[in-house]
Amino acid sequence: MKLFVLFGAPVLLVFSPVTAAPPAAEVPGTVEASKDGFLADELSRVDAAADGWESEVFHDAIKPLVNYWVAPLAERSWDAEIVKEISPKIGVAEMRPSSLTEMRLAGGFVVRRPQGAISQEASETDLKKAVEGWFQPFDPKEPLDIHTKIFRVVMEGNRGISGVYVDVTGAARDQGFVQQNITRKINWSRNDASSAWHMDSLVLAEFEEVHATETKPLFSDVTMAALSETTAWKEQLRYSIDHWRLRLETSLSIEPGGINGMALGDVNGDGLEDLLYTDSGGLPKRLLLHQADGTLVDVTEKSGLNILDRSRAALFADLDNDGDQDLVLALEDQLLFMKNNGKATFKKGGSVTAAARVHGLAAADYDRDGFVDVYACSYGRDFSTFGEDGVPLPWDDANNGAANALIRNGGNWKFANVTVTAGLGKNNNRFSFAASWEDVNKDGWMDLYVANDFGTNNFYQNYQGTFTDIAGQAGVEDRSPGMASTWGDVNGDGLMDLQVSNMFSGAGNRIAFQPQYKQGRQSETIASHQRFARGNTLLINRGNGTFSDESVATGITLGRWAWGHQMADINNDGRLDSLVGNGFITGPEEDDL
């Protein structure tokens, strides 16, 4: 059972097959963002024409044309006349490659990719027939779910080129579901600077088609079935962040920003994973016990965890070696260590002072003394505004964040901050979101990787209880907006590889590659900024202490605005898959969601 929270009400996803959940009622408290709404001021500051960014003016002009052309396809109401309205004549290369190779995966998946090079020759053809060939695998009686993202533009005078991601999902013609992941290159032209843009040709650059032969999706949304009868849902979780922002007193330093945490663990010894959900200040933490029928029961009141302080992170771990799951709870300025009596009732066992705004917790016995220790990632000052002096500088390699802390468990509920003495004080002033432990070099000592926003990450190698940051020499600095990291052997060679959650930005990929971007700056700076918008990272362990960046080659980058991920063998074929949680506050522009 996994729970994902993306700036709003939580969503509970479980493996199918499950009993269908009742339809969710409309969630109250939402606020629509529009150009006339609360984002009007922010949107008014972005004027590409006034700033001299003709490439973005080009993007803004062609985006509605792309959507206008694609939208009717979802309802199967497409007609050739639509294309004539946006282009007097148009050349089309293959819409779906005629020659595809098949790879069958466990769990009823068939992956189809082009055999050989994709044809780049566009010719005036029967466009309606070409589109029908494109959608041949889909059930013609069912609508399609189609999304586009313009991620690259090139403009010279009255000609332009756009790179567009297209994903299409729908019911299969025979059985199951089909998803197509496509990159198209669209060539554009106009008569002069005052004329409208027209599509000249559609060319296929990349194509992948996944056919899930099962009749049910791999995951089902059972949020309402599991949570709807709990007090937590009725009084708290069903309401949006905007709902609470209008009701909580921010002058009391309550910041309902949506950066909440959670912990999973069997806290009552029944063999089922239970859930602790942390929320904004002024709202209680919620302990939900997992029942045999898949529902959750709210036991917050009697658990001793109905704490109203703001908390962004929590972690279940057996801190006293008595066989049950205790709790580490990060508050604004301290870590609480809560002792479990084995029956889901907690009381304070100890505490330590920590830097403000801990966003991530990771546990391991780093010194091999038999007690689990905790590493706490502190992001910085106020997440919304960063405070007067808290703005990350420079934004692609910031070193003015808060200090993280290694908390040593000395046994008998005694805890101490040993960050400096353990060697973790070096490069310890970044905007850290999350950390992950792993014995990467197989010497019996747990190493530590730290994902940092606004710049480079840390990789601390453990030398018998003392750490050294070797991220640079290992090739894992991954300068990017790091959100989370996970270790796993993705290629089956027995070595632990590393995936890092970052942000993919369509706007960043367009703007940072323009000739006028950062004119006069060194190429290394520009390359760093381009890298910042690339997205998720996959680093393959070479086995010699270094890693190879295989992100682009493996197709891991396009994870949208990724906040975290899990690597797990989802289809039971013996290989690790990646499930990425992503999203952000929904506004008028949804390109990066």
XYZ file of C-alpha atoms in Angstrom:
593
model
C 0.000 0.000 0.000
C 1.435 3.383 -1.030
C 0.161 6.878 -0.311
C 1.066 9.862 -2.445
C 0.400 13.475 -1.447
C 0.909 16.123 -4.116
C -0.114 19.535 -2.758
C -3.653 18.535 -1.868
C -5.788 15.689 -0.592
C -3.917 12.357 -0.348
C -4.388 9.649 -2.943
C -4.148 5.982 -2.006
C -3.059 3.595 -4.755
C -3.161 -0.187 -4.454
C -2.462 -3.032 -6.825
C -5.418 -4.411 -8.795
C -7.563 -6.415 -8.722
C -9.638 -4.656 -6.057
C -13.281 -3.930 -5.491
C -14.181 -0.795 -7.391
C -14.231 2.238 -5.144
C -17.309 4.469 -5.081
C -16.964 7.690 -7.059
C -15.355 10.475 -5.062
C -17.555 13.365 -4.053
C -16.558 16.847 -5.061
C -13.845 18.029 -2.708
C -14.723 21.381 -1.120
C -12.362 24.242 -0.595
C -10.723 24.394 -4.019
C -9.858 27.740 -5.573
C -9.722 28.184 -9.312
C -6.622 29.937 -10.601
C -7.243 32.134 -13.624
C -5.801 35.203 -15.267
C -8.385 37.227 -13.361
C -7.775 35.349 -10.100
C -5.071 35.220 -7.460
C -2.276 34.585 -10.009
C -3.073 37.671 -12.091
C -0.188 39.714 -10.711
C 2.352 36.956 -11.226
C 1.181 36.264 -14.763
C 1.297 39.939 -15.687
C 5.045 39.985 -15.018
C 5.764 37.503 -17.791
C 5.690 39.195 -21.194
C 7.916 37.405 -23.677
C 7.484 40.049 -26.378
C 8.452 42.895 -24.059
C 11.516 40.953 -22.927
C 12.631 40.285 -26.494
C 12.126 36.529 -26.334
C 10.724 35.901 -29.806
C 11.178 32.158 -29.326
C 8.649 32.236 -26.475
C 6.320 34.455 -28.503
C 6.569 31.752 -31.177
C 5.806 29.087 -28.559
C 2.781 30.989 -27.267
C 1.461 31.345 -30.816
C 1.809 27.696 -31.843
C 0.721 26.092 -28.571
C -3.024 26.678 -29.118
C -2.641 25.437 -32.689
C -1.061 22.205 -31.452
C -3.832 21.757 -28.905
C -6.491 22.719 -31.438
C -5.258 20.021 -33.773
C -4.886 17.341 -31.097
C -7.961 17.927 -28.915
C -10.596 16.625 -31.372
C -8.608 13.425 -31.769
C -9.444 12.494 -28.183
C -13.149 12.423 -28.983
C -12.642 10.822 -32.401
C -14.290 13.844 -34.003
C -11.244 14.673 -36.100
C -11.797 15.822 -39.627
C -9.357 16.933 -42.308
C -11.023 20.346 -42.360
C -9.533 21.078 -38.952
C -6.030 20.813 -40.341
C -6.932 22.990 -43.322
C -7.821 25.753 -40.885
C -4.320 25.788 -39.407
C -2.388 24.952 -42.568
C -3.298 25.242 -46.261
C -1.257 22.122 -46.945
C 0.744 19.880 -44.692
C 3.286 17.160 -45.187
C 3.182 14.087 -42.978
C 5.771 11.426 -42.295
C 4.824 8.228 -40.495
C 2.238 8.815 -37.771
C 2.866 5.320 -36.401
C 5.829 3.313 -37.714
C 4.809 0.476 -39.984
C 7.594 -1.783 -38.717
C 7.668 -2.331 -34.965
C 9.542 -4.825 -32.839
C 7.802 -6.398 -29.861
C 9.138 -7.120 -26.390
C 6.874 -9.064 -24.031
C 7.162 -8.390 -20.326
C 5.750 -10.240 -17.335
C 2.395 -9.024 -16.081
C 0.788 -8.865 -19.515
C 2.766 -6.016 -21.093
C 3.869 -5.756 -24.718
C 6.293 -2.956 -25.636
C 6.562 -1.972 -29.308
C 9.349 0.198 -30.695
C 10.459 1.091 -34.249
C 12.590 -1.406 -36.117
C 15.397 0.602 -37.651
C 15.402 4.323 -38.373
C 12.131 6.266 -38.410
C 11.306 7.797 -41.774
C 11.826 11.575 -41.814
C 10.293 12.141 -45.252
C 7.088 14.132 -45.097
C 4.719 14.158 -48.031
C 1.269 15.489 -48.726
C -0.929 12.500 -48.103
C -4.412 11.484 -47.030
C -4.153 12.884 -43.547
C -7.341 11.274 -42.325
C -6.011 7.879 -43.379
C -2.669 8.624 -41.721
C -4.380 9.479 -38.437
C -6.483 6.332 -38.612
C -3.249 4.357 -39.003
C -1.825 6.170 -35.984
C -4.768 5.100 -33.832
C -5.118 1.595 -35.258
C -4.316 -0.165 -31.892
C -7.093 1.720 -30.053
C -10.763 0.826 -29.750
C -12.494 3.135 -32.282
C -15.608 3.345 -30.079
C -13.795 4.716 -27.035
C -12.379 8.225 -26.416
C -8.643 8.800 -26.039
C -6.711 10.673 -23.389
C -4.142 12.856 -25.221
C -1.607 15.310 -23.786
C 1.051 17.432 -25.468
C 4.091 19.336 -24.239
C 6.196 21.664 -26.395
C 9.680 21.238 -24.962
C 11.962 22.663 -27.643
C 11.623 25.482 -30.197
C 13.904 26.887 -32.894
C 12.907 30.038 -34.769
C 14.629 31.833 -37.610
C 12.676 34.643 -39.225
C 9.476 33.243 -40.672
C 10.313 29.584 -40.113
C 10.279 27.582 -36.939
C 10.586 24.073 -35.538
C 8.990 22.707 -32.388
C 9.701 19.492 -30.524
C 6.508 18.126 -28.986
C 5.937 15.258 -26.581
C 2.637 13.490 -27.156
C 1.214 10.778 -24.935
C -1.965 8.920 -25.859
C -3.797 6.438 -23.642
C -6.994 4.504 -24.315
C -8.782 1.192 -24.517
C -7.155 -1.327 -26.860
C -8.933 -2.548 -29.985
C -8.707 -6.135 -28.796
C -8.200 -6.214 -24.998
C -6.673 -4.082 -22.260
C -5.123 -0.644 -22.630
C -2.635 1.041 -24.959
C -0.288 3.935 -24.182
C 1.818 5.671 -26.825
C 4.814 7.845 -25.895
C 5.744 9.974 -28.885
C 8.097 12.802 -29.812
C 7.091 14.742 -32.930
C 8.925 17.467 -34.798
C 6.603 20.057 -36.314
C 7.886 22.467 -38.957
C 6.159 25.865 -39.135
C 6.131 28.858 -41.446
C 4.430 32.225 -41.858
C 4.287 34.764 -44.642
C 5.686 37.646 -42.566
C 5.975 38.861 -38.971
C 2.351 39.974 -38.906
C 0.960 36.710 -40.293
C -0.243 33.620 -38.474
C 1.908 30.519 -38.191
C 0.986 27.415 -40.196
C 2.072 23.812 -39.851
C 4.208 22.730 -42.782
C 4.964 19.165 -41.771
C 4.636 16.594 -39.007
C 7.628 14.291 -38.544
C 7.953 11.422 -36.075
C 11.178 11.578 -34.022
C 10.607 8.915 -31.334
C 7.885 6.331 -30.792
C 7.035 3.790 -28.115
C 3.803 1.862 -27.639
C 2.907 -0.125 -24.522
C 0.018 -2.566 -24.604
C -1.268 -3.798 -21.245
C -3.284 -6.878 -22.127
C -5.100 -7.052 -18.775
C -8.611 -5.592 -18.748
C -8.003 -3.705 -15.489
C -5.370 -1.027 -14.838
C -2.334 -2.107 -12.833
C -3.291 0.317 -10.051
C -6.694 1.443 -8.801
C -7.556 4.583 -6.861
C -9.155 3.374 -3.614
C -8.832 6.609 -1.660
C -12.516 6.879 -0.859
C -12.985 3.187 -0.176
C -10.124 3.206 2.339
C -10.474 6.658 3.908
C -14.009 7.992 3.486
C -15.338 6.729 6.836
C -12.412 7.959 8.925
C -12.454 11.080 11.071
C -9.216 12.085 9.380
C -10.921 12.279 5.998
C -14.158 13.889 7.117
C -12.547 16.614 9.207
C -9.205 17.212 7.555
C -7.889 15.324 4.532
C -10.835 15.917 2.208
C -10.129 19.638 2.183
C -7.607 21.247 -0.143
C -4.554 23.268 0.795
C -6.363 26.428 -0.311
C -9.159 25.612 2.109
C -6.758 25.551 5.064
C -4.733 28.552 3.867
C -7.882 30.648 4.222
C -8.512 29.392 7.753
C -5.172 28.930 9.544
C -3.535 31.903 11.238
C -0.249 32.536 9.414
C 0.763 35.218 11.920
C 1.340 32.346 14.348
C 3.967 30.953 11.948
C 1.553 28.353 10.609
C 2.495 27.702 6.997
C -0.025 25.481 5.146
C 2.188 25.059 2.087
C 1.390 21.448 1.267
C 4.870 20.038 1.946
C 3.697 17.247 4.222
C 5.283 13.975 5.265
C 4.304 10.424 6.094
C 5.606 7.198 7.519
C 4.683 3.574 6.796
C 5.169 0.741 9.255
C 3.400 -1.993 11.210
C 2.869 -0.198 14.513
C 0.514 -2.718 16.155
C 2.191 -5.978 15.150
C -0.628 -7.404 13.013
C 1.520 -7.813 9.893
C -0.136 -4.925 8.003
C 1.544 -1.633 7.116
C -0.001 1.336 8.921
C 0.227 5.010 8.009
C 1.152 8.197 9.831
C 0.331 11.381 7.920
C 1.782 14.726 9.012
C 0.046 17.985 8.141
C 0.380 21.739 8.410
C 0.712 23.455 11.765
C -2.614 23.763 13.546
C -3.777 20.427 12.125
C -3.258 17.118 13.941
C -1.018 14.328 12.738
C -3.086 11.283 11.745
C -2.281 7.673 12.624
C -4.299 5.307 10.430
C -4.290 1.578 11.150
C -4.485 -0.761 8.183
C -7.350 -3.289 8.396
C -7.536 -6.705 6.786
C -10.238 -5.522 4.349
C -8.006 -2.709 3.054
C -9.717 0.108 4.931
C -8.020 2.433 7.408
C -9.071 3.263 10.961
C -8.148 6.606 12.550
C -6.636 6.025 16.022
C -4.969 9.418 16.356
C -6.684 10.426 19.597
C -5.612 7.386 21.609
C -2.212 6.989 19.956
C -0.618 9.969 21.680
C 0.255 11.515 18.325
C -2.442 14.189 18.047
C 0.259 16.870 17.873
C -0.602 20.230 16.300
C 2.951 21.453 15.598
C 3.988 21.713 11.972
C 5.723 18.567 10.731
C 7.096 17.781 7.285
C 8.707 14.411 7.975
C 8.181 11.250 10.013
C 9.843 7.847 10.123
C 9.008 4.524 11.775
C 12.020 2.562 13.096
C 12.785 0.234 15.999
C 14.858 2.645 18.077
C 15.178 0.507 21.210
C 15.466 -2.991 19.679
C 12.297 -4.284 21.369
C 10.754 -5.539 18.127
C 8.147 -2.842 17.464
C 8.152 0.285 15.352
C 8.928 3.497 17.216
C 8.578 6.935 15.632
C 10.861 9.823 14.712
C 8.787 12.971 14.202
C 10.319 16.196 12.853
C 8.801 19.383 14.231
C 9.823 22.930 13.344
C 12.923 23.057 15.539
C 13.374 19.606 17.040
C 13.169 15.882 16.455
C 10.892 13.868 18.746
C 11.694 10.204 19.390
C 8.438 8.475 20.332
C 8.408 5.088 22.061
C 5.819 2.538 20.877
C 4.345 0.137 23.429
C 3.715 -2.354 20.628
C 0.015 -1.536 20.465
C 0.146 1.723 18.477
C 0.374 3.942 21.562
C 3.314 6.326 21.752
C 4.999 8.478 24.371
C 8.031 10.728 24.180
C 11.302 8.887 24.708
C 13.732 11.644 23.824
C 14.354 14.710 21.656
C 17.142 16.749 20.080
C 17.301 20.234 18.632
C 17.526 20.331 14.844
C 17.724 23.019 12.200
C 14.360 24.410 11.190
C 12.177 22.780 8.587
C 13.350 19.185 8.400
C 11.976 17.760 5.147
C 13.460 14.277 5.133
C 14.517 11.534 7.547
C 16.584 8.427 6.829
C 17.604 5.698 9.293
C 20.573 3.307 9.417
C 23.061 1.963 11.947
C 25.969 3.996 10.571
C 28.461 3.080 13.341
C 27.443 -0.601 13.656
C 26.791 -0.403 17.402
C 23.456 -2.175 17.104
C 21.227 0.912 17.364
C 19.481 2.640 14.472
C 20.660 6.214 13.889
C 18.846 9.009 12.016
C 19.915 11.556 9.400
C 17.705 14.667 9.166
C 17.591 16.849 6.026
C 16.839 20.523 6.714
C 15.765 22.484 3.663
C 16.279 26.073 4.720
C 14.185 28.907 6.004
C 10.600 29.640 4.991
C 9.736 27.367 2.054
C 7.327 29.873 0.520
C 9.530 32.981 0.597
C 12.866 31.632 1.900
C 13.010 34.655 4.222
C 14.960 37.855 3.629
C 18.365 36.173 3.424
C 17.259 32.669 2.522
C 16.990 32.927 -1.274
C 19.178 30.134 -2.742
C 22.351 31.722 -4.156
C 23.447 30.945 -6.759
C 20.247 29.180 -7.694
C 22.024 26.333 -9.522
C 24.672 25.765 -6.817
C 23.266 27.217 -3.602
C 25.293 26.914 -0.408
C 23.269 29.082 1.950
C 20.711 26.578 3.179
C 20.252 25.031 6.620
C 22.533 22.403 8.128
C 21.517 18.744 8.106
C 22.079 16.613 11.198
C 23.266 13.083 11.968
C 21.647 11.973 15.212
C 23.409 9.088 16.921
C 21.316 6.650 18.911
C 23.314 5.813 22.036
C 20.726 3.402 23.405
C 18.381 3.819 26.363
C 16.657 6.670 24.466
C 19.739 8.861 24.495
C 20.365 10.775 21.272
C 23.138 13.189 20.253
C 23.966 15.372 17.246
C 27.291 14.015 15.922
C 27.236 15.686 12.498
C 30.605 17.421 12.733
C 32.529 14.686 14.558
C 31.294 12.112 12.036
C 32.615 14.205 9.112
C 29.232 15.243 7.769
C 29.806 18.951 8.341
C 31.465 19.377 4.948
C 29.220 20.804 2.185
C 26.430 20.795 4.748
C 24.743 24.095 3.918
C 22.514 23.208 0.990
C 18.752 23.025 0.500
C 18.295 19.340 1.296
C 15.054 17.493 0.687
C 15.847 13.811 1.268
C 18.609 11.279 1.922
C 19.058 7.544 1.382
C 21.455 5.020 2.933
C 23.175 2.141 1.128
C 26.370 0.119 1.486
C 27.480 1.041 -2.021
C 31.026 -0.346 -1.923
C 30.019 -3.458 0.056
C 32.449 -2.886 2.918
C 29.795 -3.400 5.594
C 29.411 0.312 6.392
C 26.353 2.295 5.252
C 27.067 5.202 2.879
C 24.793 8.230 2.519
C 23.421 10.127 -0.478
C 21.717 13.511 0.002
C 19.429 15.059 -2.642
C 19.627 18.870 -2.642
C 17.410 21.419 -4.326
C 19.130 24.277 -6.213
C 22.425 22.565 -6.895
C 24.773 19.679 -6.347
C 24.088 16.621 -4.210
C 26.273 14.946 -1.570
C 27.586 11.385 -1.531
C 29.210 10.646 1.811
C 31.242 7.445 1.890
C 31.419 5.812 5.314
C 34.908 4.867 6.509
C 34.192 2.899 9.702
C 31.906 5.556 11.144
C 33.518 8.654 9.629
C 32.259 10.180 6.376
C 33.880 11.860 3.373
C 31.943 13.610 0.580
C 33.100 11.967 -2.674
C 30.194 13.059 -4.911
C 32.485 14.833 -7.380
C 34.980 12.036 -7.894
C 32.197 9.431 -8.029
C 30.312 11.390 -10.700
C 27.066 11.686 -8.724
C 26.866 15.414 -7.917
C 23.879 15.665 -10.291
C 23.537 19.453 -10.194
C 19.785 19.851 -10.396
C 16.641 20.574 -8.341
C 17.014 17.339 -6.339
C 13.939 16.124 -4.488
C 14.580 12.490 -3.547
C 16.889 9.523 -4.181
C 16.614 5.742 -4.127
C 19.138 2.927 -4.503
C 18.480 -0.252 -6.488
C 20.184 -2.707 -8.843
C 18.407 -1.746 -12.063
C 20.588 -3.723 -14.511
C 21.004 -6.917 -12.492
C 24.804 -6.786 -12.173
C 24.788 -7.000 -8.385
C 25.792 -3.348 -7.921
C 23.544 -0.693 -6.434
C 22.531 2.046 -8.862
C 20.996 5.395 -8.006
C 17.901 7.235 -9.194
C 17.347 10.893 -8.287
C 14.032 12.751 -8.583
C 14.405 16.147 -10.265
C 12.149 18.527 -12.175
C 11.571 18.372 -15.919
C 10.736 21.841 -17.257
C 9.348 22.367 -20.740
C 9.980 26.112 -20.449
C 13.515 25.527 -19.194
C 14.285 23.170 -22.056
C 13.094 25.754 -24.546
C 14.662 28.896 -23.078
C 18.049 27.592 -21.896
C 18.859 26.311 -25.405
C 18.254 29.638 -27.171
C 21.329 31.460 -28.567
C 20.472 34.616 -26.611
C 20.321 32.804 -23.270
C 23.024 34.054 -20.877
C 25.022 35.690 -23.649
C 28.571 36.322 -22.560
C 28.470 33.681 -19.834
C 30.760 30.657 -19.845
C 29.528 27.560 -21.630
C 29.773 25.590 -18.369
C 27.190 27.872 -16.773
C 24.805 27.526 -19.695
C 25.234 23.747 -19.737
C 24.493 23.668 -16.011
C 21.261 25.569 -16.523
C 20.260 23.300 -19.396
C 20.946 20.315 -17.175
C 18.736 21.827 -14.489
C 15.643 21.465 -16.690
C 16.414 17.912 -17.878
C 14.471 15.946 -15.278
C 15.120 12.712 -13.402
C 18.532 11.077 -13.215
C 19.660 7.443 -13.359
C 23.272 6.790 -12.333
C 24.648 3.322 -13.089
C 27.302 1.906 -10.761
C 30.438 0.963 -12.735
C 31.831 -1.051 -9.843
C 35.035 0.987 -9.578
C 33.763 3.742 -7.305
C 32.294 5.831 -10.130
C 28.899 6.072 -11.814
C 27.719 6.580 -15.388
C 24.832 8.956 -16.136
C 22.426 6.890 -18.240
C 19.380 9.105 -17.727
C 18.740 10.056 -21.345
C 19.619 6.641 -22.780
C 17.197 4.864 -20.446
C 14.339 7.363 -20.874
C 14.100 8.179 -17.172
C 14.219 11.982 -17.493
C 10.613 12.885 -18.341
C 9.061 12.553 -14.881
C 7.381 15.968 -14.927
C 7.736 17.940 -11.671
C 8.959 14.945 -9.685
C 8.932 14.978 -5.889
C 9.848 11.386 -5.228
C 9.864 7.858 -6.563
C 10.026 4.215 -5.587
C 11.927 1.482 -7.380
C 10.119 -1.835 -7.127
C 9.406 -4.897 -9.262
C 5.857 -3.882 -10.129
C 5.162 -6.597 -12.733
C 7.045 -9.433 -10.990
C 9.580 -10.033 -13.764
C 12.639 -9.818 -11.517
C 13.605 -6.306 -12.668
C 13.170 -3.021 -10.828
C 10.634 -0.543 -12.195
C 10.255 3.114 -11.205
C 7.072 4.759 -9.964
C 7.387 8.558 -9.876
C 5.165 10.881 -7.847
C 4.862 14.298 -9.460
C 2.773 17.455 -9.652
C 2.462 20.993 -8.376
C -0.146 23.656 -7.679
C -2.432 23.685 -10.709
C -2.504 26.964 -12.610
C -3.544 28.101 -16.081
C -0.410 26.550 -17.581
C -0.077 22.799 -17.006
C 2.982 22.040 -19.149
C 5.187 20.892 -16.306
C 2.602 18.918 -14.332
